[in-house]
mmCIF file of C-alpha atoms in Angstrom:
data_model
loop_
_atom_site.group_PDB
_atom_site.id
_atom_site.type_symbol
_atom_site.label_atom_id
_atom_site.label_comp_id
_atom_site.label_asym_id
_atom_site.label_seq_id
_atom_site.Cartn_x
_atom_site.Cartn_y
_atom_site.Cartn_z
ATOM 1 C CA MET X 1 5.168 -17.931 3.002
ATOM 2 C CA ILE X 2 5.233 -15.707 6.048
ATOM 3 C CA VAL X 3 4.407 -12.072 6.657
ATOM 4 C CA ARG X 4 6.765 -10.196 8.962
ATOM 5 C CA THR X 5 7.606 -6.611 9.816
ATOM 6 C CA ALA X 6 10.019 -5.093 7.311
ATOM 7 C CA ASN X 7 13.386 -3.626 8.234
ATOM 8 C CA LEU X 8 15.926 -1.443 6.447
ATOM 9 C CA SER X 9 17.949 -4.451 5.280
ATOM 10 C CA ASP X 10 14.844 -5.527 3.280
ATOM 11 C CA LEU X 11 14.958 -2.414 1.078
ATOM 12 C CA PRO X 12 16.836 -4.030 -1.851
ATOM 13 C CA GLY X 13 14.251 -6.844 -1.999
ATOM 14 C CA ILE X 14 11.373 -4.391 -1.618
ATOM 15 C CA MET X 15 12.761 -2.328 -4.486
ATOM 16 C CA GLU X 16 13.050 -5.452 -6.636
ATOM 17 C CA VAL X 17 9.339 -6.131 -6.069
ATOM 18 C CA GLU X 18 8.481 -2.449 -6.666
ATOM 19 C CA ASN X 19 10.326 -2.273 -9.974
ATOM 20 C CA ASN X 20 8.927 -5.650 -11.050
ATOM 21 C CA SER X 21 5.373 -4.534 -10.250
ATOM 22 C CA PHE X 22 5.131 -0.946 -11.490
ATOM 23 C CA ILE X 23 6.186 0.937 -14.592
ATOM 24 C CA PRO X 24 8.525 3.950 -14.421
ATOM 25 C CA GLY X 25 6.421 6.952 -13.495
ATOM 26 C CA ILE X 26 4.482 4.862 -10.968
ATOM 27 C CA ALA X 27 7.301 2.942 -9.266
ATOM 28 C CA GLU X 28 8.595 4.865 -6.278
ATOM 29 C CA ASN X 29 12.250 5.174 -5.301
ATOM 30 C CA ILE X 30 14.186 3.717 -2.393
ATOM 31 C CA LYS X 31 14.102 7.008 -0.433
ATOM 32 C CA VAL X 32 10.280 6.874 -0.352
ATOM 33 C CA PHE X 33 10.361 3.360 1.086
ATOM 34 C CA GLU X 34 13.076 4.247 3.571
ATOM 35 C CA ASP X 35 10.928 7.193 4.740
ATOM 36 C CA ARG X 36 7.906 4.885 5.112
ATOM 37 C CA LEU X 37 9.913 2.366 7.114
ATOM 38 C CA LEU X 38 11.428 4.977 9.405
ATOM 39 C CA THR X 39 8.095 6.770 9.881
ATOM 40 C CA PHE X 40 5.876 3.748 10.580
ATOM 41 C CA SER X 41 7.790 0.492 10.765
ATOM 42 C CA ALA X 42 4.856 -1.133 12.579
ATOM 43 C CA GLY X 43 2.786 -0.674 9.413
ATOM 44 C CA PHE X 44 5.350 -1.939 6.886
ATOM 45 C CA PHE X 45 5.464 -5.664 6.162
ATOM 46 C CA VAL X 46 7.121 -8.054 3.749
ATOM 47 C CA LEU X 47 5.836 -11.323 2.330
ATOM 48 C CA VAL X 48 8.739 -13.741 2.521
ATOM 49 C CA GLU X 49 9.421 -17.115 0.981
ATOM 50 C CA GLN X 50 11.833 -19.132 3.096
ATOM 51 C CA LYS X 51 14.081 -21.646 1.320
ATOM 52 C CA ASN X 52 16.994 -23.416 2.983
ATOM 53 C CA SER X 53 17.353 -20.710 5.663
ATOM 54 C CA GLN X 54 17.361 -18.065 2.902
ATOM 55 C CA GLU X 55 14.646 -15.451 2.550
ATOM 56 C CA LYS X 56 13.274 -14.066 -0.686
ATOM 57 C CA ILE X 57 10.932 -11.093 -0.562
ATOM 58 C CA ALA X 58 7.869 -11.900 -2.632
ATOM 59 C CA GLY X 59 5.816 -8.824 -1.740
ATOM 60 C CA TYR X 60 5.387 -5.880 0.595
ATOM 61 C CA PHE X 61 2.685 -3.791 2.272
ATOM 62 C CA ALA X 62 3.276 -0.189 3.394
ATOM 63 C CA SER X 63 0.881 1.994 5.357
ATOM 64 C CA GLU X 64 0.473 5.111 7.457
ATOM 65 C CA ILE X 65 -2.043 6.258 10.030
ATOM 66 C CA TRP X 66 -3.846 9.488 9.268
ATOM 67 C CA ASN X 67 -6.310 11.585 11.244
ATOM 68 C CA LYS X 68 -9.114 11.202 8.700
ATOM 69 C CA ILE X 69 -10.212 10.064 5.274
ATOM 70 C CA PRO X 70 -9.738 13.038 2.960
ATOM 71 C CA GLU X 71 -12.850 14.338 1.254
ATOM 72 C CA GLN X 72 -12.911 14.641 -2.530
ATOM 73 C CA GLU X 73 -12.071 18.354 -2.599
ATOM 74 C CA GLU X 74 -8.887 17.823 -0.569
ATOM 75 C CA ALA X 75 -7.848 14.444 -2.005
ATOM 76 C CA SER X 76 -5.197 15.843 -4.343
ATOM 77 C CA ASP X 77 -3.382 17.296 -1.292
ATOM 78 C CA TYR X 78 -3.168 13.863 0.336
ATOM 79 C CA PHE X 79 -2.648 11.391 -2.486
ATOM 80 C CA LEU X 80 0.677 12.126 -4.148
ATOM 81 C CA LEU X 81 3.135 9.600 -5.527
ATOM 82 C CA GLY X 82 6.398 9.850 -3.620
ATOM 83 C CA HIS X 83 4.896 11.831 -0.722
ATOM 84 C CA SER X 84 6.643 11.881 2.644
ATOM 85 C CA ALA X 85 4.948 9.505 5.070
ATOM 86 C CA ALA X 86 6.043 11.715 7.965
ATOM 87 C CA LYS X 87 3.979 14.649 6.676
ATOM 88 C CA LEU X 88 0.551 13.160 7.474
ATOM 89 C CA HIS X 89 1.307 10.163 9.686
ATOM 90 C CA ASN X 90 -0.103 10.291 13.216
ATOM 91 C CA VAL X 91 0.230 7.062 15.178
ATOM 92 C CA ASP X 92 -2.794 8.097 17.271
ATOM 93 C CA GLY X 93 -5.016 8.746 14.237
ATOM 94 C CA ASN X 94 -8.070 6.654 13.360
ATOM 95 C CA THR X 95 -7.541 6.123 9.609
ATOM 96 C CA LEU X 96 -5.234 3.557 8.052
ATOM 97 C CA TYR X 97 -3.867 4.657 4.688
ATOM 98 C CA ILE X 98 -2.519 1.745 2.662
ATOM 99 C CA SER X 99 0.161 3.583 0.698
ATOM 100 C CA SER X 100 1.471 0.674 -1.343
ATOM 101 C CA ILE X 101 1.168 -3.069 -1.760
ATOM 102 C CA ALA X 102 2.760 -5.305 -4.360
ATOM 103 C CA VAL X 103 3.508 -8.946 -5.053
ATOM 104 C CA SER X 104 6.284 -9.849 -7.478
ATOM 105 C CA SER X 105 5.042 -11.215 -10.817
ATOM 106 C CA GLU X 106 6.488 -14.685 -10.210
ATOM 107 C CA TYR X 107 4.225 -15.089 -7.160
ATOM 108 C CA ARG X 108 0.979 -13.733 -8.617
ATOM 109 C CA GLY X 109 -2.082 -15.824 -9.335
ATOM 110 C CA LYS X 110 -1.705 -17.856 -6.132
ATOM 111 C CA GLY X 111 -3.860 -15.794 -3.785
ATOM 112 C CA LEU X 112 -0.812 -14.239 -2.119
ATOM 113 C CA GLY X 113 -1.935 -10.638 -2.682
ATOM 114 C CA LYS X 114 -5.157 -11.303 -0.817
ATOM 115 C CA PHE X 115 -3.263 -13.231 1.884
ATOM 116 C CA LEU X 116 -0.729 -10.406 2.334
ATOM 117 C CA PHE X 117 -3.434 -7.728 2.421
ATOM 118 C CA GLY X 118 -5.543 -9.570 5.007
ATOM 119 C CA GLU X 119 -2.616 -10.494 7.249
ATOM 120 C CA CYS X 120 -1.303 -6.929 7.326
ATOM 121 C CA ILE X 121 -4.702 -5.354 7.992
ATOM 122 C CA ASN X 122 -5.221 -7.799 10.878
ATOM 123 C CA LYS X 123 -1.772 -7.149 12.379
ATOM 124 C CA ILE X 124 -2.275 -3.375 12.258
ATOM 125 C CA GLN X 125 -5.793 -3.549 13.713
ATOM 126 C CA GLU X 126 -4.479 -5.663 16.616
ATOM 127 C CA LYS X 127 -1.699 -3.168 17.414
ATOM 128 C CA PHE X 128 -3.722 -0.018 16.747
ATOM 129 C CA PRO X 129 -7.319 -0.603 17.888
ATOM 130 C CA GLN X 130 -8.144 3.096 17.469
ATOM 131 C CA VAL X 131 -8.036 2.594 13.676
ATOM 132 C CA LYS X 132 -11.686 2.543 12.647
ATOM 133 C CA GLN X 133 -11.490 3.217 8.904
ATOM 134 C CA LYS X 134 -9.181 2.535 5.982
ATOM 135 C CA VAL X 135 -8.418 4.283 2.708
ATOM 136 C CA LEU X 136 -6.332 3.526 -0.373
ATOM 137 C CA LEU X 137 -5.720 4.608 -3.952
ATOM 138 C CA VAL X 138 -5.766 2.133 -6.838
ATOM 139 C CA ASN X 139 -5.293 2.455 -10.582
ATOM 140 C CA GLU X 140 -8.590 1.971 -12.436
ATOM 141 C CA ASN X 141 -6.886 -0.676 -14.607
ATOM 142 C CA TRP X 142 -5.689 -2.909 -11.761
ATOM 143 C CA LYS X 143 -8.706 -5.214 -11.717
ATOM 144 C CA GLY X 144 -7.114 -7.880 -9.470
ATOM 145 C CA ALA X 145 -6.186 -5.335 -6.808
ATOM 146 C CA LYS X 146 -9.636 -3.726 -6.935
ATOM 147 C CA LYS X 147 -11.221 -7.163 -6.458
ATOM 148 C CA ILE X 148 -9.101 -7.841 -3.349
ATOM 149 C CA TYR X 149 -10.035 -4.472 -1.862
ATOM 150 C CA SER X 150 -13.735 -4.949 -2.636
ATOM 151 C CA ASP X 151 -13.614 -8.391 -1.031
ATOM 152 C CA TYR X 152 -12.391 -6.683 2.151
ATOM 153 C CA GLY X 153 -15.272 -4.188 2.139
ATOM 154 C CA PHE X 154 -13.637 -1.234 0.387
ATOM 155 C CA GLU X 155 -15.911 0.953 -1.724
ATOM 156 C CA GLU X 156 -15.076 3.576 -4.323
ATOM 157 C CA TYR X 157 -15.698 7.128 -3.153
ATOM 158 C CA CYS X 158 -13.697 9.422 -5.431
ATOM 159 C CA ILE X 159 -11.852 9.490 -8.752
ATOM 160 C CA LEU X 160 -8.558 11.308 -9.312
ATOM 161 C CA GLU X 161 -8.569 11.911 -13.044
ATOM 162 C CA ASN X 162 -5.403 11.250 -15.055
ATOM 163 C CA PHE X 163 -3.450 10.308 -11.926
ATOM 164 C CA PHE X 164 -1.305 7.373 -13.071
ATOM 165 C CA ASP X 165 1.199 7.219 -15.933
ATOM 166 C CA SER X 166 0.853 4.332 -18.378
ATOM 167 C CA THR X 167 2.992 2.676 -21.022
ATOM 168 C CA SER X 168 0.653 4.015 -23.727
ATOM 169 C CA GLY X 169 1.291 7.608 -22.693
ATOM 170 C CA LYS X 170 -2.401 8.106 -21.824
ATOM 171 C CA LYS X 171 -2.836 8.623 -18.089
ATOM 172 C CA SER X 172 -5.305 6.491 -16.171
ATOM 173 C CA ASN X 173 -7.574 7.462 -13.324
ATOM 174 C CA GLY X 174 -6.892 6.768 -9.677
ATOM 175 C CA ILE X 175 -9.774 5.319 -7.699
ATOM 176 C CA LEU X 176 -10.002 6.228 -4.023
ATOM 177 C CA MET X 177 -11.562 3.472 -1.947
ATOM 178 C CA ARG X 178 -12.510 3.496 1.707
ATOM 179 C CA CYS X 179 -13.684 0.975 4.248
ATOM 180 C CA PRO X 180 -15.410 1.951 7.467
#
């Protein structure tokens, strides 16, 4: 498995991972990913399995650079599903926002989520040394993802109540995590 910068031709594979990983109501559409790629291609990566000179996208990592970590009272203005990356992205900012990460179900349970997360954080920090803090939003029910983030030093700082849709119809909370 390798991690490389994503490009527009990867969008069909990225969307396959997205739709495999998230339920309708959480899964974002191809226009959102195209916007993320065009806004900050240096912060958008794919996890690729190479077989016989063929590539299969096993996961992706999308991010933006913001000017700050939003405080609790302004969080709902920043954290919106389907938001435009261009609205808040500032390549000279000091805060990395991890907007989305996913690994396709067939590749889970092998440590690839943690590998992808760590590789991408390292690549971004090398290219953008001004980034001093990181922030992300995670569903309260995604225990594996929360464990990865905690292992990398992220701590919960805010809850967005009833943020995520669920298959049961009862919304679940979003947990905002940050890492200095």
